[in-house]
mmCIF file of C-alpha atoms and ligand atoms in Angstrom:
data_model
loop_
_atom_site.group_PDB
_atom_site.id
_atom_site.type_symbol
_atom_site.label_atom_id
_atom_site.label_comp_id
_atom_site.label_asym_id
_atom_site.label_seq_id
_atom_site.Cartn_x
_atom_site.Cartn_y
_atom_site.Cartn_z
ATOM 1 C CA MET A 15 -41.215 -188.643 84.359
ATOM 2 C CA ALA A 16 -41.613 -192.384 85.058
ATOM 3 C CA VAL A 17 -45.174 -193.621 85.620
ATOM 4 C CA GLU A 18 -44.080 -194.995 89.059
ATOM 5 C CA CYS A 19 -43.226 -191.464 90.242
ATOM 6 C CA LEU A 20 -46.463 -190.077 88.849
ATOM 7 C CA LEU A 21 -48.547 -192.646 90.680
ATOM 8 C CA ASN A 22 -47.160 -191.301 93.951
ATOM 9 C CA ASP A 23 -48.158 -187.744 93.025
ATOM 10 C CA ILE A 24 -51.783 -188.408 92.077
ATOM 11 C CA PRO A 25 -54.161 -187.989 95.064
ATOM 12 C CA LEU A 26 -56.605 -190.631 93.762
ATOM 13 C CA LEU A 27 -53.841 -193.272 93.708
ATOM 14 C CA GLN A 28 -51.620 -192.294 96.633
ATOM 15 C CA ALA A 29 -53.144 -194.575 99.269
ATOM 16 C CA LEU A 30 -52.782 -197.731 97.149
ATOM 17 C CA PRO A 31 -50.616 -200.570 98.477
ATOM 18 C CA PRO A 32 -47.510 -201.243 96.285
ATOM 19 C CA GLU A 33 -48.923 -204.411 94.634
ATOM 20 C CA GLU A 34 -52.116 -202.559 93.616
ATOM 21 C CA LYS A 35 -50.034 -199.694 92.235
ATOM 22 C CA GLU A 36 -48.005 -202.144 90.180
ATOM 23 C CA ARG A 37 -51.177 -203.775 88.800
ATOM 24 C CA LEU A 38 -52.574 -200.360 87.917
ATOM 25 C CA ARG A 39 -49.317 -199.202 86.326
ATOM 26 C CA ARG A 40 -49.630 -201.994 83.759
ATOM 27 C CA SER A 41 -53.164 -200.865 82.787
ATOM 28 C CA LEU A 42 -52.378 -197.153 82.400
ATOM 29 C CA LYS A 43 -51.647 -195.644 78.989
ATOM 30 C CA HIS A 44 -49.949 -192.348 78.324
ATOM 31 C CA LEU A 45 -51.287 -189.771 75.856
ATOM 32 C CA SER A 46 -50.461 -186.179 74.862
ATOM 33 C CA LEU A 47 -52.787 -183.450 73.625
ATOM 34 C CA ARG A 48 -52.021 -180.118 71.998
ATOM 35 C CA LYS A 49 -53.812 -176.907 72.929
ATOM 36 C CA GLY A 50 -57.346 -176.988 71.473
ATOM 37 C CA ASP A 51 -57.452 -180.790 70.930
ATOM 38 C CA VAL A 52 -60.855 -182.301 71.711
ATOM 39 C CA LEU A 53 -60.447 -185.430 73.826
ATOM 40 C CA PHE A 54 -64.123 -186.373 73.608
ATOM 41 C CA ARG A 55 -67.501 -184.847 72.829
ATOM 42 C CA LYS A 56 -70.710 -184.784 74.856
ATOM 43 C CA ASP A 57 -72.990 -187.738 74.011
ATOM 44 C CA SER A 58 -70.148 -189.898 72.666
ATOM 45 C CA GLU A 59 -69.608 -193.339 74.156
ATOM 46 C CA GLY A 60 -67.339 -193.251 77.211
ATOM 47 C CA ASN A 61 -65.131 -196.206 78.165
ATOM 48 C CA THR A 62 -62.103 -194.503 79.659
ATOM 49 C CA LEU A 63 -61.047 -192.580 82.765
ATOM 50 C CA TYR A 64 -58.405 -189.864 82.393
ATOM 51 C CA ILE A 65 -55.890 -188.564 84.927
ATOM 52 C CA ILE A 66 -53.957 -185.366 84.200
ATOM 53 C CA ILE A 67 -50.186 -185.511 84.578
ATOM 54 C CA SER A 68 -49.661 -181.891 83.493
ATOM 55 C CA GLY A 69 -51.665 -179.258 81.637
ATOM 56 C CA LYS A 70 -55.304 -178.209 81.717
ATOM 57 C CA ILE A 71 -58.564 -179.704 80.448
ATOM 58 C CA LYS A 72 -61.812 -177.779 80.313
ATOM 59 C CA ILE A 73 -65.125 -179.578 80.689
ATOM 60 C CA VAL A 74 -67.768 -177.740 78.696
ATOM 61 C CA LEU A 75 -71.415 -177.914 77.668
ATOM 62 C CA PRO A 76 -71.708 -176.656 74.069
ATOM 63 C CA SER A 77 -74.809 -174.926 72.669
ATOM 64 C CA THR A 78 -76.080 -175.374 69.101
ATOM 65 C CA LEU A 79 -75.137 -171.705 68.476
ATOM 66 C CA GLY A 80 -71.465 -172.361 69.261
ATOM 67 C CA GLU A 81 -71.539 -170.905 72.783
ATOM 68 C CA GLU A 82 -70.406 -172.943 75.778
ATOM 69 C CA VAL A 83 -70.674 -173.161 79.556
ATOM 70 C CA VAL A 84 -67.487 -174.199 81.342
ATOM 71 C CA LEU A 85 -68.382 -176.654 84.112
ATOM 72 C CA ALA A 86 -64.814 -177.177 85.331
ATOM 73 C CA VAL A 87 -61.151 -176.741 84.500
ATOM 74 C CA PHE A 88 -59.032 -179.688 85.631
ATOM 75 C CA SER A 89 -55.263 -179.646 86.103
ATOM 76 C CA ASP A 90 -52.345 -181.739 87.449
ATOM 77 C CA GLY A 91 -53.489 -184.769 89.458
ATOM 78 C CA ASP A 92 -57.216 -184.366 88.669
ATOM 79 C CA PHE A 93 -59.243 -187.160 87.078
ATOM 80 C CA PHE A 94 -62.342 -186.990 84.866
ATOM 81 C CA GLY A 95 -64.524 -189.181 82.639
ATOM 82 C CA GLU A 96 -65.702 -191.246 85.622
ATOM 83 C CA MET A 97 -69.419 -190.512 85.153
ATOM 84 C CA SER A 98 -69.901 -192.607 81.982
ATOM 85 C CA LEU A 99 -68.011 -195.460 83.628
ATOM 86 C CA LEU A 100 -70.176 -195.349 86.745
ATOM 87 C CA ASP A 101 -73.616 -194.945 85.135
ATOM 88 C CA GLY A 102 -73.045 -196.474 81.668
ATOM 89 C CA MET A 103 -74.450 -193.358 79.951
ATOM 90 C CA PRO A 104 -72.773 -191.306 77.174
ATOM 91 C CA ARG A 105 -70.296 -188.509 78.011
ATOM 92 C CA SER A 106 -72.064 -185.708 79.895
ATOM 93 C CA ALA A 107 -69.872 -182.913 78.451
ATOM 94 C CA ASP A 108 -66.989 -182.112 76.054
ATOM 95 C CA ALA A 109 -63.359 -182.352 77.243
ATOM 96 C CA VAL A 110 -60.917 -179.983 75.491
ATOM 97 C CA ALA A 111 -57.235 -179.237 76.154
ATOM 98 C CA LEU A 112 -56.642 -175.599 77.172
ATOM 99 C CA GLU A 113 -52.886 -176.042 76.724
ATOM 100 C CA LYS A 114 -50.390 -178.810 75.962
ATOM 101 C CA THR A 115 -51.564 -181.639 78.245
ATOM 102 C CA GLU A 116 -50.159 -185.029 79.281
ATOM 103 C CA LEU A 117 -52.623 -187.642 80.507
ATOM 104 C CA LEU A 118 -52.901 -191.179 81.742
ATOM 105 C CA SER A 119 -55.896 -193.222 80.620
ATOM 106 C CA LEU A 120 -57.493 -196.229 82.278
ATOM 107 C CA GLU A 121 -60.041 -198.558 80.662
ATOM 108 C CA GLY A 122 -63.455 -198.556 82.345
ATOM 109 C CA SER A 123 -63.327 -202.222 83.410
ATOM 110 C CA ASP A 124 -59.900 -201.651 85.046
ATOM 111 C CA PHE A 125 -61.272 -198.572 86.829
ATOM 112 C CA ILE A 126 -64.210 -200.541 88.268
ATOM 113 C CA THR A 127 -61.880 -203.365 89.418
ATOM 114 C CA PHE A 128 -59.578 -200.743 90.924
ATOM 115 C CA LEU A 129 -62.473 -199.211 92.920
ATOM 116 C CA GLN A 130 -63.553 -202.673 94.121
ATOM 117 C CA HIS A 131 -60.045 -203.283 95.471
ATOM 118 C CA SER A 132 -59.373 -199.923 97.045
ATOM 119 C CA GLN A 133 -61.625 -198.400 99.709
ATOM 120 C CA GLY A 134 -59.412 -195.286 99.719
ATOM 121 C CA ALA A 135 -59.868 -194.738 95.978
ATOM 122 C CA LEU A 136 -63.622 -195.336 96.245
ATOM 123 C CA LYS A 137 -63.859 -192.681 98.978
ATOM 124 C CA ALA A 138 -61.743 -190.270 96.904
ATOM 125 C CA VAL A 139 -64.061 -190.701 93.889
ATOM 126 C CA LEU A 140 -67.205 -190.209 96.008
ATOM 127 C CA ARG A 141 -65.687 -187.131 97.651
ATOM 128 C CA SER A 142 -64.813 -185.662 94.245
ATOM 129 C CA LEU A 143 -68.333 -186.288 92.933
ATOM 130 C CA SER A 144 -69.771 -184.531 95.978
ATOM 131 C CA LEU A 145 -67.389 -181.537 95.622
ATOM 132 C CA ARG A 146 -68.171 -181.252 91.903
ATOM 133 C CA LEU A 147 -71.912 -181.265 92.612
ATOM 134 C CA ARG A 148 -71.368 -178.537 95.222
ATOM 135 C CA LYS A 149 -69.456 -176.377 92.734
ATOM 136 C CA THR A 150 -72.160 -176.882 90.108
ATOM 137 C CA ASP A 151 -74.801 -175.890 92.705
ATOM 138 C CA ASP A 152 -72.725 -172.735 93.365
ATOM 139 C CA LEU A 153 -72.605 -171.965 89.650
ATOM 140 C CA LEU A 154 -76.393 -172.395 89.396
ATOM 141 C CA GLU A 155 -76.948 -170.201 92.467
ATOM 142 C CA ASP A 156 -74.632 -167.467 91.168
ATOM 143 C CA THR A 157 -76.201 -167.516 87.702
ATOM 144 C CA CYS A 158 -79.647 -167.113 89.259
ATOM 145 C CA PHE A 159 -78.849 -164.615 92.017
ATOM 146 C CA LEU A 160 -75.712 -162.578 91.098
ATOM 147 C CA ASN A 161 -75.252 -160.086 88.240
ATOM 148 C CA VAL A 162 -72.209 -160.279 85.908
ATOM 149 C CA SER A 163 -70.241 -157.849 88.077
ATOM 150 C CA GLY A 164 -70.779 -160.028 91.174
ATOM 151 C CA ARG A 165 -70.084 -163.263 89.295
ATOM 152 C CA LEU A 166 -66.793 -161.974 87.865
ATOM 153 C CA ALA A 167 -65.651 -160.637 91.257
ATOM 154 C CA LYS A 168 -66.489 -164.009 92.849
ATOM 155 C CA LYS A 169 -64.621 -165.962 90.152
ATOM 156 C CA LEU A 170 -61.497 -163.787 90.562
ATOM 157 C CA VAL A 171 -61.607 -164.190 94.350
ATOM 158 C CA GLN A 172 -61.974 -167.992 93.918
ATOM 159 C CA MET A 173 -58.975 -168.077 91.578
ATOM 160 C CA VAL A 174 -56.861 -166.264 94.180
ATOM 161 C CA GLU A 175 -58.029 -168.658 96.909
ATOM 162 C CA GLU A 176 -57.291 -171.747 94.787
ATOM 163 C CA ARG A 177 -53.765 -170.487 94.065
ATOM 164 C CA GLY A 178 -53.126 -169.280 97.636
ATOM 165 C CA ALA A 179 -51.682 -166.090 96.182
ATOM 166 C CA LEU A 180 -53.003 -163.499 98.674
ATOM 167 C CA GLU A 181 -50.613 -161.178 100.525
ATOM 168 C CA ASN A 182 -51.414 -157.859 102.251
ATOM 169 C CA ASN A 183 -54.842 -157.638 100.659
ATOM 170 C CA GLN A 184 -53.209 -157.984 97.197
ATOM 171 C CA ALA A 185 -52.695 -160.863 94.796
ATOM 172 C CA SER A 186 -51.333 -161.603 91.349
ATOM 173 C CA PHE A 187 -51.568 -164.710 89.209
ATOM 174 C CA GLU A 188 -51.220 -165.962 85.629
ATOM 175 C CA LEU A 189 -54.731 -165.720 84.173
ATOM 176 C CA SER A 190 -54.049 -168.283 81.369
ATOM 177 C CA LEU A 191 -57.622 -167.845 80.063
ATOM 178 C CA THR A 192 -59.026 -165.724 77.241
ATOM 179 C CA GLN A 193 -61.839 -163.287 78.032
ATOM 180 C CA SER A 194 -64.230 -165.643 76.182
ATOM 181 C CA GLU A 195 -63.156 -168.575 78.376
ATOM 182 C CA LEU A 196 -63.525 -166.458 81.509
ATOM 183 C CA ALA A 197 -66.990 -165.359 80.296
ATOM 184 C CA ASN A 198 -68.022 -168.977 79.672
ATOM 185 C CA MET A 199 -67.020 -169.883 83.228
ATOM 186 C CA ILE A 200 -69.486 -167.399 84.691
ATOM 187 C CA SER A 201 -72.232 -167.802 82.049
ATOM 188 C CA ALA A 202 -71.743 -164.277 80.698
ATOM 189 C CA SER A 203 -70.982 -162.799 77.274
ATOM 190 C CA ARG A 204 -67.405 -161.860 76.328
ATOM 191 C CA GLU A 205 -68.559 -158.257 75.814
ATOM 192 C CA SER A 206 -69.980 -157.962 79.345
ATOM 193 C CA VAL A 207 -66.797 -159.447 80.871
ATOM 194 C CA ASN A 208 -64.658 -157.088 78.791
ATOM 195 C CA LYS A 209 -66.737 -154.119 80.044
ATOM 196 C CA GLU A 210 -66.546 -155.295 83.653
ATOM 197 C CA LEU A 211 -62.767 -155.821 83.520
ATOM 198 C CA ARG A 212 -62.430 -152.283 82.149
ATOM 199 C CA THR A 213 -64.545 -150.938 85.039
ATOM 200 C CA LEU A 214 -62.376 -152.826 87.565
ATOM 201 C CA ARG A 215 -59.228 -151.384 85.942
ATOM 202 C CA GLU A 216 -60.638 -147.836 85.944
ATOM 203 C CA LYS A 217 -61.503 -148.164 89.629
ATOM 204 C CA GLY A 218 -57.915 -149.223 90.344
ATOM 205 C CA LEU A 219 -59.010 -152.651 91.643
ATOM 206 C CA ILE A 220 -57.086 -154.707 89.094
ATOM 207 C CA SER A 221 -54.457 -154.400 86.376
ATOM 208 C CA VAL A 222 -53.534 -156.861 83.641
ATOM 209 C CA GLU A 223 -50.079 -157.034 82.107
ATOM 210 C CA LYS A 224 -48.755 -159.769 79.804
ATOM 211 C CA GLY A 225 -51.289 -162.308 81.058
ATOM 212 C CA LEU A 226 -50.530 -161.503 84.732
ATOM 213 C CA LEU A 227 -53.631 -160.332 86.586
ATOM 214 C CA LYS A 228 -52.971 -158.160 89.651
ATOM 215 C CA ILE A 229 -55.635 -157.532 92.257
ATOM 216 C CA HIS A 230 -54.813 -154.370 94.171
ATOM 217 C CA ASN A 231 -57.529 -154.534 96.810
ATOM 218 C CA MET A 232 -59.127 -157.910 97.595
ATOM 219 C CA GLU A 233 -61.522 -156.523 100.200
ATOM 220 C CA ARG A 234 -63.033 -154.017 97.775
ATOM 221 C CA LEU A 235 -63.254 -156.715 95.109
ATOM 222 C CA LYS A 236 -65.089 -159.008 97.553
ATOM 223 C CA ARG A 237 -67.611 -156.244 98.317
ATOM 224 C CA ARG A 238 -68.700 -156.399 94.671
ATOM 225 C CA ILE A 239 -70.051 -159.943 95.179
ATOM 226 C CA LYS A 240 -73.739 -159.075 95.528
HETATM 227 P P1 CMP B 309 -68.192 -188.189 81.734
HETATM 228 O O1 CMP B 309 -69.652 -187.871 81.724
HETATM 229 O O2 CMP B 309 -67.790 -189.581 81.493
HETATM 230 O O3 CMP B 309 -67.485 -187.233 80.661
HETATM 231 C C1 CMP B 309 -67.466 -185.818 80.945
HETATM 232 C C2 CMP B 309 -66.804 -185.635 82.270
HETATM 233 O O4 CMP B 309 -66.768 -184.310 82.733
HETATM 234 C C3 CMP B 309 -67.614 -186.341 83.365
HETATM 235 O O5 CMP B 309 -67.564 -187.720 83.149
HETATM 236 C C4 CMP B 309 -66.979 -185.772 84.602
HETATM 237 O O6 CMP B 309 -65.706 -186.357 84.830
HETATM 238 C C5 CMP B 309 -66.787 -184.330 84.147
HETATM 239 N N1 CMP B 309 -67.939 -183.499 84.567
HETATM 240 C C6 CMP B 309 -69.203 -183.529 84.085
HETATM 241 N N2 CMP B 309 -69.978 -182.619 84.730
HETATM 242 C C7 CMP B 309 -69.186 -182.006 85.619
HETATM 243 C C8 CMP B 309 -69.404 -180.971 86.580
HETATM 244 N N3 CMP B 309 -70.594 -180.391 86.748
HETATM 245 N N4 CMP B 309 -68.364 -180.598 87.352
HETATM 246 C C9 CMP B 309 -67.143 -181.170 87.188
HETATM 247 N N5 CMP B 309 -66.890 -182.156 86.291
HETATM 248 C C10 CMP B 309 -67.890 -182.576 85.526
#
């Protein structure tokens, strides 16, 4: 797809006047990642902002023992890598492609100029930072106050809400995550998530077939969030 069309589809850039869009178009570079490619590592120098055209990028904090906590999964239209550009510090987390991913990149100095010229973009970045902090607060709260069963139920309910897939108290969606990735998103072990998914299946609350997760009773699933 032409970059001009993409610029119209990306929420961060939509409100730009045509001349600003044209200026930005000349600064954007296109890059492709394969599944599993590491775009950058925590603590590396960060000079670039990334905008996702298609695909998925996970933002993770790695431990020295090879475990990880997933802070966010970004997809089409999302941007990331802004923190190093705004505070001048190294990357705060790893960025890894969960599937084949197409991105646009913008040099830090161009990003700062862009924000200085566009009030709409500045507001969009501030709003995103606030929403991300809220989600991280939620993750911290859940990790402190909910058990694995409650955390998994909450994550599945959130996934349904984000995809708008609910109908008659039932939902189904492409999970597109391994059990380890799901476990990392709720700060749990793969074994405990595996056990909990089995319990949910045995209770008739969910079924999983060829990567499609079906929730048979949303209300009962929600009652497990405690
Ligand atoms: P930066 O620190 O440059 O590189 C890692 C990026 O991950 C960071 O910018 C943000 O774009 C993103 N990121 C870091 N922490 C979070 C978080 N808690 N929630 C969502 N995104 C984050």
